[in-house]
mmCIF file of C-alpha atoms in Angstrom:
data_model
loop_
_atom_site.group_PDB
_atom_site.id
_atom_site.type_symbol
_atom_site.label_atom_id
_atom_site.label_comp_id
_atom_site.label_asym_id
_atom_site.label_seq_id
_atom_site.Cartn_x
_atom_site.Cartn_y
_atom_site.Cartn_z
ATOM 1 C CA MET T 1448 13.030 28.382 10.594
ATOM 2 C CA THR T 1449 15.947 26.004 10.085
ATOM 3 C CA TYR T 1450 15.348 23.037 7.823
ATOM 4 C CA ASP T 1451 17.198 19.749 7.693
ATOM 5 C CA LEU T 1452 16.828 19.838 3.902
ATOM 6 C CA LEU T 1453 15.666 22.612 1.599
ATOM 7 C CA ILE T 1454 14.907 21.861 -2.052
ATOM 8 C CA ARG T 1455 14.937 25.281 -3.641
ATOM 9 C CA GLY T 1456 13.645 26.701 -6.914
ATOM 10 C CA GLY T 1457 12.203 23.609 -8.606
ATOM 11 C CA THR T 1458 8.967 23.189 -10.538
ATOM 12 C CA ILE T 1459 6.662 21.543 -8.003
ATOM 13 C CA ILE T 1460 4.150 18.996 -9.315
ATOM 14 C CA ASP T 1461 2.265 18.075 -6.160
ATOM 15 C CA GLY T 1462 0.036 15.275 -7.454
ATOM 16 C CA THR T 1463 -3.244 17.139 -7.020
ATOM 17 C CA GLY T 1464 -3.647 17.849 -10.726
ATOM 18 C CA ARG T 1465 -2.853 21.536 -10.365
ATOM 19 C CA PRO T 1466 -0.370 23.092 -12.805
ATOM 20 C CA GLY T 1467 3.272 23.054 -11.770
ATOM 21 C CA GLN T 1468 4.609 26.063 -9.931
ATOM 22 C CA LEU T 1469 8.078 27.280 -9.003
ATOM 23 C CA GLY T 1470 8.817 26.949 -5.327
ATOM 24 C CA ASP T 1471 10.718 25.362 -2.486
ATOM 25 C CA VAL T 1472 10.185 22.297 -0.332
ATOM 26 C CA GLY T 1473 11.333 22.349 3.301
ATOM 27 C CA ILE T 1474 11.942 19.121 5.228
ATOM 28 C CA VAL T 1475 12.485 18.594 8.964
ATOM 29 C CA GLY T 1476 12.874 15.219 10.642
ATOM 30 C CA GLY T 1477 12.150 13.392 7.420
ATOM 31 C CA ARG T 1478 8.810 15.159 6.885
ATOM 32 C CA ILE T 1479 7.753 17.937 4.531
ATOM 33 C CA VAL T 1480 6.877 20.953 6.664
ATOM 34 C CA ALA T 1481 6.691 23.714 4.047
ATOM 35 C CA VAL T 1482 5.939 24.037 0.326
ATOM 36 C CA GLY T 1483 6.160 27.304 -1.605
ATOM 37 C CA THR T 1484 8.489 30.093 -0.562
ATOM 38 C CA CYS T 1485 10.598 28.754 2.291
ATOM 39 C CA GLU T 1486 12.464 31.398 4.263
ATOM 40 C CA GLY T 1487 15.296 30.437 6.569
ATOM 41 C CA ALA T 1488 18.489 28.383 6.603
ATOM 42 C CA ALA T 1489 19.015 24.691 6.012
ATOM 43 C CA ARG T 1490 21.602 22.148 7.040
ATOM 44 C CA ARG T 1491 21.572 20.908 3.461
ATOM 45 C CA GLU T 1492 20.261 22.674 0.391
ATOM 46 C CA ILE T 1493 19.573 21.359 -3.120
ATOM 47 C CA ASP T 1494 19.310 23.724 -6.071
ATOM 48 C CA ALA T 1495 16.413 22.316 -8.105
ATOM 49 C CA ALA T 1496 16.307 25.063 -10.740
ATOM 50 C CA GLY T 1497 15.301 23.555 -14.067
ATOM 51 C CA ALA T 1498 14.188 20.299 -12.401
ATOM 52 C CA ILE T 1499 10.770 18.894 -11.510
ATOM 53 C CA VAL T 1500 10.058 18.183 -7.833
ATOM 54 C CA THR T 1501 7.315 15.617 -7.226
ATOM 55 C CA PRO T 1502 6.154 13.226 -4.528
ATOM 56 C CA GLY T 1503 7.593 9.744 -4.935
ATOM 57 C CA PHE T 1504 5.623 7.444 -7.224
ATOM 58 C CA THR T 1505 3.861 4.312 -5.966
ATOM 59 C CA ASP T 1506 4.164 1.393 -8.386
ATOM 60 C CA ILE T 1507 1.086 -0.717 -7.677
ATOM 61 C CA HIS T 1508 2.095 -3.716 -9.811
ATOM 62 C CA THR T 1509 5.574 -5.233 -9.368
ATOM 63 C CA HIS T 1510 7.261 -8.601 -8.927
ATOM 64 C CA TYR T 1511 10.135 -7.858 -6.549
ATOM 65 C CA ASP T 1512 9.050 -10.715 -4.256
ATOM 66 C CA GLY T 1513 12.380 -12.483 -4.673
ATOM 67 C CA GLN T 1514 14.632 -9.536 -5.491
ATOM 68 C CA VAL T 1515 13.710 -7.826 -2.244
ATOM 69 C CA SER T 1516 15.765 -10.431 -0.374
ATOM 70 C CA TRP T 1517 19.039 -9.537 -2.119
ATOM 71 C CA ASP T 1518 18.716 -6.066 -3.677
ATOM 72 C CA ASP T 1519 18.409 -3.214 -1.198
ATOM 73 C CA THR T 1520 17.708 -0.663 -3.962
ATOM 74 C CA LEU T 1521 14.952 -2.511 -5.846
ATOM 75 C CA ALA T 1522 16.303 -1.259 -9.155
ATOM 76 C CA PRO T 1523 15.150 -0.213 -11.675
ATOM 77 C CA SER T 1524 12.058 1.186 -9.915
ATOM 78 C CA VAL T 1525 14.157 3.355 -7.617
ATOM 79 C CA LEU T 1526 15.798 4.908 -10.687
ATOM 80 C CA HIS T 1527 12.424 6.131 -11.988
ATOM 81 C CA GLY T 1528 11.346 8.063 -8.911
ATOM 82 C CA VAL T 1529 9.385 5.207 -7.356
ATOM 83 C CA THR T 1530 9.446 5.311 -3.563
ATOM 84 C CA THR T 1531 6.897 2.560 -2.809
ATOM 85 C CA VAL T 1532 6.312 -0.702 -4.679
ATOM 86 C CA VAL T 1533 3.484 -3.201 -4.271
ATOM 87 C CA MET T 1534 4.596 -6.828 -4.645
ATOM 88 C CA GLY T 1535 2.768 -10.144 -4.832
ATOM 89 C CA SER T 1536 0.899 -9.281 -8.037
ATOM 90 C CA CYS T 1537 -0.830 -11.747 -10.402
ATOM 91 C CA GLY T 1538 -1.112 -14.458 -7.763
ATOM 92 C CA VAL T 1539 2.608 -15.330 -7.752
ATOM 93 C CA GLY T 1540 5.039 -14.946 -4.871
ATOM 94 C CA PHE T 1541 7.100 -16.823 -2.306
ATOM 95 C CA ALA T 1542 4.887 -17.116 0.771
ATOM 96 C CA PRO T 1543 3.324 -18.944 2.403
ATOM 97 C CA VAL T 1544 5.595 -21.856 1.542
ATOM 98 C CA ARG T 1545 6.725 -25.257 2.734
ATOM 99 C CA ASP T 1546 10.405 -26.117 2.431
ATOM 100 C CA GLU T 1547 9.721 -28.802 -0.170
ATOM 101 C CA ASP T 1548 7.962 -26.276 -2.432
ATOM 102 C CA HIS T 1549 10.813 -23.758 -2.797
ATOM 103 C CA GLY T 1550 11.681 -25.088 -6.253
ATOM 104 C CA ARG T 1551 8.066 -25.115 -7.430
ATOM 105 C CA LEU T 1552 7.560 -21.462 -6.508
ATOM 106 C CA ILE T 1553 10.792 -20.534 -8.282
ATOM 107 C CA GLU T 1554 9.643 -22.357 -11.438
ATOM 108 C CA LEU T 1555 6.303 -20.565 -11.184
ATOM 109 C CA MET T 1556 7.857 -17.091 -10.957
ATOM 110 C CA GLU T 1557 10.384 -17.940 -13.675
ATOM 111 C CA GLY T 1558 7.675 -18.983 -16.094
ATOM 112 C CA VAL T 1559 5.109 -16.276 -15.351
ATOM 113 C CA GLU T 1560 7.395 -13.254 -15.062
ATOM 114 C CA ASP T 1561 10.482 -14.346 -17.044
ATOM 115 C CA ILE T 1562 12.766 -13.916 -14.030
ATOM 116 C CA PRO T 1563 15.682 -16.358 -14.423
ATOM 117 C CA GLY T 1564 15.274 -19.306 -12.099
ATOM 118 C CA SER T 1565 19.034 -19.435 -11.528
ATOM 119 C CA ALA T 1566 18.985 -15.872 -10.153
ATOM 120 C CA LEU T 1567 16.062 -16.676 -7.874
ATOM 121 C CA ALA T 1568 17.641 -19.929 -6.651
ATOM 122 C CA GLU T 1569 20.923 -18.182 -5.845
ATOM 123 C CA GLY T 1570 19.466 -14.971 -4.450
ATOM 124 C CA LEU T 1571 16.495 -16.074 -2.370
ATOM 125 C CA THR T 1572 17.475 -16.460 1.268
ATOM 126 C CA TRP T 1573 14.199 -18.080 2.391
ATOM 127 C CA GLY T 1574 13.987 -18.473 6.160
ATOM 128 C CA TRP T 1575 10.179 -18.171 6.338
ATOM 129 C CA SER T 1576 7.086 -20.338 6.064
ATOM 130 C CA SER T 1577 3.997 -18.285 6.942
ATOM 131 C CA PHE T 1578 3.183 -15.045 5.184
ATOM 132 C CA GLU T 1579 3.656 -13.178 8.435
ATOM 133 C CA SER T 1580 7.194 -14.543 8.832
ATOM 134 C CA TYR T 1581 7.907 -13.602 5.207
ATOM 135 C CA MET T 1582 6.895 -10.013 5.945
ATOM 136 C CA ASP T 1583 9.043 -9.941 9.084
ATOM 137 C CA ARG T 1584 11.996 -11.357 7.173
ATOM 138 C CA ILE T 1585 11.939 -8.950 4.223
ATOM 139 C CA ASP T 1586 11.194 -5.966 6.478
ATOM 140 C CA ALA T 1587 14.477 -6.660 8.253
ATOM 141 C CA PHE T 1588 16.469 -6.440 5.009
ATOM 142 C CA PRO T 1589 18.073 -3.085 4.151
ATOM 143 C CA HIS T 1590 15.957 -1.266 1.576
ATOM 144 C CA ALA T 1591 16.162 2.144 -0.063
ATOM 145 C CA ILE T 1592 12.433 2.436 -0.789
ATOM 146 C CA ASP T 1593 9.236 1.215 0.840
ATOM 147 C CA PHE T 1594 7.262 -1.838 -0.191
ATOM 148 C CA ALA T 1595 3.882 -3.432 0.455
ATOM 149 C CA VAL T 1596 2.928 -7.059 -0.125
ATOM 150 C CA GLN T 1597 -0.152 -8.952 -1.264
ATOM 151 C CA VAL T 1598 -0.978 -12.595 -0.513
ATOM 152 C CA PRO T 1599 -0.487 -14.522 -3.798
ATOM 153 C CA HIS T 1600 -3.177 -17.069 -4.638
ATOM 154 C CA ASP T 1601 -0.842 -19.599 -6.294
ATOM 155 C CA ALA T 1602 1.491 -19.857 -3.296
ATOM 156 C CA LEU T 1603 -1.484 -19.944 -0.925
ATOM 157 C CA ARG T 1604 -3.121 -22.772 -2.879
ATOM 158 C CA MET T 1605 0.091 -24.794 -2.991
ATOM 159 C CA PHE T 1606 0.618 -24.325 0.746
ATOM 160 C CA VAL T 1607 -2.876 -25.592 1.591
ATOM 161 C CA MET T 1608 -3.488 -28.203 -1.119
ATOM 162 C CA GLY T 1609 0.028 -29.529 -1.715
ATOM 163 C CA GLU T 1610 0.211 -31.855 -4.714
ATOM 164 C CA ARG T 1611 -3.520 -31.302 -5.325
ATOM 165 C CA ALA T 1612 -2.903 -27.642 -6.193
ATOM 166 C CA LEU T 1613 -3.275 -28.126 -9.928
ATOM 167 C CA ALA T 1614 -5.095 -25.760 -12.237
ATOM 168 C CA ASP T 1615 -8.009 -28.133 -12.802
ATOM 169 C CA ALA T 1616 -8.282 -29.343 -9.185
ATOM 170 C CA VAL T 1617 -11.348 -28.167 -7.268
ATOM 171 C CA ALA T 1618 -10.662 -26.930 -3.747
ATOM 172 C CA THR T 1619 -12.687 -28.512 -0.958
ATOM 173 C CA ASP T 1620 -14.649 -26.482 1.568
ATOM 174 C CA ASP T 1621 -11.890 -27.165 4.098
ATOM 175 C CA ASP T 1622 -9.219 -26.014 1.607
ATOM 176 C CA ILE T 1623 -11.076 -22.743 1.027
ATOM 177 C CA GLU T 1624 -11.555 -22.124 4.739
ATOM 178 C CA GLN T 1625 -7.843 -22.662 5.378
ATOM 179 C CA MET T 1626 -6.964 -20.250 2.575
ATOM 180 C CA ARG T 1627 -9.391 -17.678 3.999
ATOM 181 C CA GLN T 1628 -7.911 -17.987 7.482
ATOM 182 C CA LEU T 1629 -4.329 -17.691 6.234
ATOM 183 C CA THR T 1630 -5.231 -14.636 4.153
ATOM 184 C CA ARG T 1631 -6.969 -13.051 7.136
ATOM 185 C CA ARG T 1632 -3.924 -13.567 9.365
ATOM 186 C CA ALA T 1633 -1.665 -12.034 6.718
ATOM 187 C CA LEU T 1634 -3.961 -9.014 6.320
ATOM 188 C CA GLU T 1635 -4.130 -8.498 10.078
ATOM 189 C CA ALA T 1636 -0.318 -8.680 10.203
ATOM 190 C CA GLY T 1637 0.035 -5.926 7.581
ATOM 191 C CA ALA T 1638 -0.430 -7.415 4.108
ATOM 192 C CA VAL T 1639 -2.193 -4.910 1.843
ATOM 193 C CA GLY T 1640 -4.236 -7.357 -0.189
ATOM 194 C CA PHE T 1641 -4.755 -10.617 -2.064
ATOM 195 C CA SER T 1642 -3.948 -11.286 -5.718
ATOM 196 C CA THR T 1643 -4.964 -13.966 -8.188
ATOM 197 C CA GLY T 1644 -3.829 -14.804 -11.729
ATOM 198 C CA ARG T 1645 -6.149 -16.279 -14.356
ATOM 199 C CA SER T 1646 -4.192 -15.850 -17.586
ATOM 200 C CA ASP T 1647 -3.745 -18.752 -20.000
ATOM 201 C CA ASN T 1648 -0.474 -17.138 -21.106
ATOM 202 C CA HIS T 1649 0.956 -17.474 -17.594
ATOM 203 C CA ARG T 1650 2.779 -20.792 -17.336
ATOM 204 C CA THR T 1651 5.346 -22.334 -15.052
ATOM 205 C CA ALA T 1652 8.891 -22.859 -16.344
ATOM 206 C CA ARG T 1653 7.743 -26.393 -17.254
ATOM 207 C CA GLY T 1654 4.879 -25.040 -19.362
ATOM 208 C CA GLN T 1655 2.157 -26.011 -16.898
ATOM 209 C CA ALA T 1656 -0.858 -23.862 -16.069
ATOM 210 C CA THR T 1657 -0.539 -21.878 -12.854
ATOM 211 C CA PRO T 1658 -2.193 -23.496 -9.800
ATOM 212 C CA ALA T 1659 -4.995 -20.949 -9.330
ATOM 213 C CA SER T 1660 -5.684 -20.139 -12.983
ATOM 214 C CA GLU T 1661 -8.926 -22.116 -13.075
ATOM 215 C CA ALA T 1662 -10.081 -21.568 -9.485
ATOM 216 C CA ASP T 1663 -13.885 -21.309 -9.446
ATOM 217 C CA ALA T 1664 -15.997 -18.464 -8.061
ATOM 218 C CA ARG T 1665 -16.715 -20.472 -4.921
ATOM 219 C CA GLU T 1666 -13.016 -20.518 -4.059
ATOM 220 C CA LEU T 1667 -12.456 -16.874 -5.004
ATOM 221 C CA CYS T 1668 -15.410 -15.685 -2.928
ATOM 222 C CA GLY T 1669 -14.414 -17.851 0.019
ATOM 223 C CA ILE T 1670 -10.959 -16.304 0.165
ATOM 224 C CA ALA T 1671 -12.342 -12.795 -0.384
ATOM 225 C CA ARG T 1672 -14.416 -13.104 2.798
ATOM 226 C CA ALA T 1673 -11.114 -12.760 4.681
ATOM 227 C CA PHE T 1674 -11.549 -8.991 4.174
ATOM 228 C CA THR T 1675 -14.814 -8.825 6.130
ATOM 229 C CA GLY T 1676 -14.700 -6.125 8.784
ATOM 230 C CA LEU T 1677 -11.174 -4.945 8.001
ATOM 231 C CA GLY T 1678 -10.400 -1.273 7.485
ATOM 232 C CA HIS T 1679 -7.764 -1.869 4.827
ATOM 233 C CA GLY T 1680 -7.010 -4.217 1.955
ATOM 234 C CA VAL T 1681 -7.446 -4.544 -1.805
ATOM 235 C CA LEU T 1682 -7.848 -7.402 -4.265
ATOM 236 C CA GLN T 1683 -5.939 -7.673 -7.550
ATOM 237 C CA ALA T 1684 -6.551 -9.918 -10.541
ATOM 238 C CA VAL T 1685 -5.112 -10.480 -13.986
ATOM 239 C CA SER T 1686 -7.026 -12.436 -16.620
ATOM 240 C CA ASP T 1687 -7.120 -12.796 -20.374
ATOM 241 C CA PHE T 1688 -10.751 -13.907 -20.028
ATOM 242 C CA ASP T 1689 -10.071 -17.109 -22.014
ATOM 243 C CA CYS T 1690 -9.596 -15.068 -25.198
ATOM 244 C CA LEU T 1691 -7.215 -17.700 -26.623
ATOM 245 C CA VAL T 1692 -10.280 -19.865 -27.248
ATOM 246 C CA GLY T 1693 -12.516 -16.991 -28.324
ATOM 247 C CA ASP T 1694 -14.792 -14.421 -26.738
ATOM 248 C CA THR T 1695 -17.556 -16.761 -25.595
ATOM 249 C CA ASN T 1696 -16.220 -17.131 -22.042
ATOM 250 C CA PHE T 1697 -15.675 -13.430 -21.342
ATOM 251 C CA GLN T 1698 -18.889 -12.772 -19.438
ATOM 252 C CA ALA T 1699 -18.616 -15.899 -17.283
ATOM 253 C CA GLU T 1700 -14.970 -15.144 -16.446
ATOM 254 C CA PHE T 1701 -15.755 -11.556 -15.516
ATOM 255 C CA ASP T 1702 -18.699 -12.791 -13.443
ATOM 256 C CA ALA T 1703 -16.283 -14.878 -11.329
ATOM 257 C CA ILE T 1704 -13.941 -11.946 -10.757
ATOM 258 C CA GLU T 1705 -16.797 -9.566 -9.936
ATOM 259 C CA ALA T 1706 -18.273 -12.112 -7.524
ATOM 260 C CA MET T 1707 -14.931 -12.188 -5.697
ATOM 261 C CA ALA T 1708 -15.004 -8.406 -5.375
ATOM 262 C CA ALA T 1709 -18.612 -8.433 -4.195
ATOM 263 C CA ALA T 1710 -17.725 -10.958 -1.470
ATOM 264 C CA ALA T 1711 -14.925 -8.762 -0.085
ATOM 265 C CA ASP T 1712 -17.164 -6.556 2.075
ATOM 266 C CA GLY T 1713 -16.688 -3.342 0.114
ATOM 267 C CA HIS T 1714 -12.960 -3.663 -0.511
ATOM 268 C CA PRO T 1715 -11.895 -2.590 -4.012
ATOM 269 C CA LEU T 1716 -10.574 -4.847 -6.764
ATOM 270 C CA SER T 1717 -8.107 -3.838 -9.482
ATOM 271 C CA VAL T 1718 -7.925 -5.660 -12.819
ATOM 272 C CA SER T 1719 -5.253 -5.310 -15.495
ATOM 273 C CA LEU T 1720 -6.533 -3.619 -18.653
ATOM 274 C CA MET T 1721 -4.865 -3.909 -22.043
ATOM 275 C CA GLN T 1722 -5.801 -4.319 -25.676
ATOM 276 C CA ARG T 1723 -5.188 -7.864 -26.866
ATOM 277 C CA ASP T 1724 -4.686 -8.723 -30.518
ATOM 278 C CA GLN T 1725 -6.692 -11.921 -30.040
ATOM 279 C CA SER T 1726 -9.714 -9.915 -28.840
ATOM 280 C CA PRO T 1727 -9.267 -6.279 -29.892
ATOM 281 C CA GLU T 1728 -12.575 -5.111 -28.389
ATOM 282 C CA GLN T 1729 -12.126 -6.859 -25.031
ATOM 283 C CA TRP T 1730 -10.827 -3.750 -23.287
ATOM 284 C CA ARG T 1731 -14.087 -1.977 -24.036
ATOM 285 C CA TRP T 1732 -16.055 -4.841 -22.482
ATOM 286 C CA ILE T 1733 -13.875 -4.738 -19.362
ATOM 287 C CA ILE T 1734 -14.494 -1.014 -18.924
ATOM 288 C CA ALA T 1735 -18.224 -1.494 -19.455
ATOM 289 C CA ARG T 1736 -18.406 -4.305 -16.906
ATOM 290 C CA ALA T 1737 -16.402 -2.266 -14.368
ATOM 291 C CA GLU T 1738 -18.816 0.649 -14.793
ATOM 292 C CA GLN T 1739 -21.802 -1.682 -14.403
ATOM 293 C CA ALA T 1740 -20.272 -3.142 -11.246
ATOM 294 C CA ALA T 1741 -19.733 0.350 -9.842
ATOM 295 C CA ALA T 1742 -23.423 1.082 -10.388
ATOM 296 C CA ARG T 1743 -24.164 -1.957 -8.202
ATOM 297 C CA GLY T 1744 -21.787 -0.749 -5.496
ATOM 298 C CA VAL T 1745 -18.863 -3.025 -6.380
ATOM 299 C CA THR T 1746 -15.633 -1.060 -6.874
ATOM 300 C CA ILE T 1747 -13.419 -2.340 -9.702
ATOM 301 C CA ARG T 1748 -10.435 -0.221 -10.731
ATOM 302 C CA LEU T 1749 -8.491 -0.845 -13.938
ATOM 303 C CA GLN T 1750 -4.702 -1.013 -14.057
ATOM 304 C CA VAL T 1751 -3.161 0.321 -17.269
ATOM 305 C CA ALA T 1752 0.571 -0.010 -17.967
ATOM 306 C CA PRO T 1753 2.334 3.252 -18.892
ATOM 307 C CA ARG T 1754 4.348 1.521 -21.626
ATOM 308 C CA PRO T 1755 4.172 -1.618 -23.794
ATOM 309 C CA ILE T 1756 5.554 -4.879 -22.457
ATOM 310 C CA GLY T 1757 9.069 -5.669 -23.699
ATOM 311 C CA VAL T 1758 10.940 -8.958 -23.868
ATOM 312 C CA LEU T 1759 14.692 -9.538 -23.719
ATOM 313 C CA LEU T 1760 15.848 -12.192 -26.182
ATOM 314 C CA GLY T 1761 18.993 -14.287 -25.973
ATOM 315 C CA LEU T 1762 20.309 -17.831 -25.848
ATOM 316 C CA GLU T 1763 20.773 -17.392 -22.087
ATOM 317 C CA ALA T 1764 17.350 -15.782 -21.633
ATOM 318 C CA THR T 1765 13.947 -17.436 -21.336
ATOM 319 C CA PHE T 1766 12.839 -16.369 -24.828
ATOM 320 C CA HIS T 1767 14.586 -16.457 -28.190
ATOM 321 C CA PRO T 1768 13.461 -17.203 -31.767
ATOM 322 C CA PHE T 1769 14.748 -20.790 -31.831
ATOM 323 C CA ILE T 1770 13.401 -22.064 -28.542
ATOM 324 C CA GLY T 1771 10.475 -24.039 -29.951
ATOM 325 C CA PHE T 1772 12.280 -25.891 -32.737
ATOM 326 C CA PRO T 1773 13.158 -29.615 -32.449
ATOM 327 C CA SER T 1774 16.697 -29.097 -33.720
ATOM 328 C CA TYR T 1775 17.315 -26.498 -31.015
ATOM 329 C CA LYS T 1776 15.700 -28.594 -28.298
ATOM 330 C CA ALA T 1777 18.121 -31.388 -29.202
ATOM 331 C CA ILE T 1778 21.076 -29.169 -28.224
ATOM 332 C CA ALA T 1779 19.416 -27.008 -25.551
ATOM 333 C CA HIS T 1780 21.164 -28.931 -22.760
ATOM 334 C CA LEU T 1781 24.630 -27.969 -24.014
ATOM 335 C CA PRO T 1782 26.702 -25.128 -22.536
ATOM 336 C CA LEU T 1783 26.347 -21.815 -24.345
ATOM 337 C CA ALA T 1784 29.590 -22.075 -26.354
ATOM 338 C CA ALA T 1785 28.724 -25.587 -27.522
ATOM 339 C CA ARG T 1786 25.201 -24.534 -28.524
ATOM 340 C CA VAL T 1787 26.553 -21.631 -30.558
ATOM 341 C CA ALA T 1788 29.016 -23.976 -32.298
ATOM 342 C CA GLU T 1789 26.187 -26.368 -33.208
ATOM 343 C CA LEU T 1790 23.941 -23.565 -34.450
ATOM 344 C CA ARG T 1791 26.708 -22.388 -36.798
ATOM 345 C CA LYS T 1792 26.630 -25.673 -38.659
ATOM 346 C CA PRO T 1793 24.843 -25.205 -42.005
ATOM 347 C CA GLU T 1794 22.933 -28.470 -41.685
ATOM 348 C CA VAL T 1795 21.051 -27.368 -38.563
ATOM 349 C CA PRO T 1796 17.423 -27.106 -39.823
ATOM 350 C CA VAL T 1797 16.394 -24.194 -37.636
ATOM 351 C CA LEU T 1798 19.008 -21.983 -39.293
ATOM 352 C CA ARG T 1799 18.779 -23.378 -42.814
ATOM 353 C CA ARG T 1800 19.191 -20.547 -45.292
ATOM 354 C CA ILE T 1801 15.843 -19.607 -46.825
ATOM 355 C CA PRO T 1802 15.960 -18.229 -50.384
ATOM 356 C CA GLU T 1803 14.586 -14.723 -50.650
ATOM 357 C CA SER T 1804 12.444 -15.865 -53.549
ATOM 358 C CA ASP T 1805 10.445 -18.071 -51.192
ATOM 359 C CA ARG T 1806 9.344 -14.977 -49.237
ATOM 360 C CA PRO T 1807 8.148 -17.011 -46.245
ATOM 361 C CA ILE T 1808 5.831 -15.571 -43.681
ATOM 362 C CA LEU T 1809 5.137 -16.371 -40.077
ATOM 363 C CA SER T 1810 1.412 -16.734 -39.518
ATOM 364 C CA ILE T 1811 0.359 -16.503 -35.899
ATOM 365 C CA PRO T 1812 -3.419 -16.977 -35.742
ATOM 366 C CA MET T 1813 -3.568 -16.519 -31.955
ATOM 367 C CA LEU T 1814 -2.107 -13.049 -32.346
ATOM 368 C CA GLY T 1815 -4.123 -12.228 -35.423
ATOM 369 C CA THR T 1816 -1.040 -10.953 -37.224
ATOM 370 C CA LEU T 1817 1.317 -11.801 -40.076
ATOM 371 C CA ILE T 1818 5.020 -11.113 -39.671
ATOM 372 C CA HIS T 1819 6.695 -10.830 -43.078
ATOM 373 C CA SER T 1820 10.149 -12.025 -42.095
ATOM 374 C CA PRO T 1821 11.843 -15.421 -42.102
ATOM 375 C CA THR T 1822 13.450 -14.832 -38.724
ATOM 376 C CA ALA T 1823 11.490 -12.169 -36.808
ATOM 377 C CA ALA T 1824 9.524 -14.331 -34.370
ATOM 378 C CA ILE T 1825 9.237 -15.297 -30.792
ATOM 379 C CA LEU T 1826 8.204 -18.918 -31.030
ATOM 380 C CA TYR T 1827 7.716 -19.655 -27.366
ATOM 381 C CA GLN T 1828 4.272 -20.465 -25.941
ATOM 382 C CA LEU T 1829 2.329 -19.973 -29.173
ATOM 383 C CA ARG T 1830 -0.401 -22.477 -29.916
ATOM 384 C CA GLU T 1831 -0.342 -22.261 -33.716
ATOM 385 C CA VAL T 1832 2.723 -21.299 -35.706
ATOM 386 C CA VAL T 1833 3.190 -22.168 -39.374
ATOM 387 C CA LEU T 1834 6.245 -21.364 -41.449
ATOM 388 C CA GLU T 1835 5.162 -21.671 -45.036
ATOM 389 C CA ASP T 1836 5.992 -20.706 -48.588
ATOM 390 C CA ARG T 1837 3.999 -17.585 -49.370
ATOM 391 C CA ALA T 1838 3.276 -18.634 -52.923
ATOM 392 C CA THR T 1839 2.436 -22.323 -52.494
ATOM 393 C CA ARG T 1840 1.180 -22.135 -48.866
ATOM 394 C CA VAL T 1841 3.153 -25.342 -48.245
ATOM 395 C CA ALA T 1842 4.837 -25.638 -44.854
ATOM 396 C CA HIS T 1843 8.226 -27.106 -45.777
ATOM 397 C CA TYR T 1844 10.389 -25.646 -43.024
ATOM 398 C CA GLU T 1845 10.992 -27.179 -39.645
ATOM 399 C CA GLN T 1846 7.990 -26.726 -37.376
ATOM 400 C CA PRO T 1847 8.306 -25.630 -33.744
ATOM 401 C CA LEU T 1848 7.170 -27.632 -30.751
ATOM 402 C CA PHE T 1849 5.766 -26.173 -27.559
ATOM 403 C CA ALA T 1850 6.591 -26.590 -23.909
ATOM 404 C CA TRP T 1851 3.140 -27.730 -22.778
ATOM 405 C CA LYS T 1852 2.758 -30.468 -25.393
#
């Protein structure tokens, strides 16, 4: 047999869970036709000795919704062996959309996912309104890997409710029916699911709560009924289960998410799972509730990140240690060079030299931790931060302010 491509002599990890084995992979017409010992010639041959040969990875939680319109490689995922990405996670995305809401969706993605708004504003080509036209538009772009899209709750809510799409606004029956119909059309056109975000840590670039963060179970279940009778489709949710105010709301919050899954006519739901410092046992409760739901016939899968979340800091980035301080806010509007010049002045309170003898600490009750350093802190979007003298417990350094106040 003659192959178009023959990958020879690699360690094959086929994804079934079986141990790796040395072998070849033969490809004809873009499809794998032989695995093992492949006899015959090939138009192109790759010597994979010493390398691992695997199927491409599917990344089920990404935020390439904007990048897909200007980056045909979708880096860095493509650099890690990912061949399919799922976008539209956490309820944020760029369709459906009205022309007047372009800026609002950019601010939403910038705040929630720390993607610079300037990059989104310059890179997004737009040219769509409905979710179906969004899919047509991005499918026409050159792309090195495959992608699938979910309908994001925040964009959907803004499209239907307009200025009423605030976190504490209750959707009417007509609003919910419109959202259900739009989701159904998107699913029938090829969308792979619907996503919603319910995290208190997710904020717009202006520090506002995301539009769907407080959507009630009635709204969630109404939208989920868009899946009725369909042979494909998943739901995805992220929530911190109100842990910033304690653990008392966990059960009620999980009830709302489970009710959404139960209303989706047997379609599975995935929920992000992580250990949170504010509620260190929460992950156990999530697993227990997912197992209990499975016993009732409601499928809830748990998404676990393969690595910790990282944050890039810098005066040109969204986060840096000075961002919450009044003295920095007073110069935040200046160009970078001018800000640096101001920060170098010794009288600027945020950089006032702190004697080592004071041994200040940063107490962050919402994180349940103490950071023993005068400078090691990310002071953005924290509810309670106190810089104080460790001996006297007197807060005599400049106190930070917060975006949502």
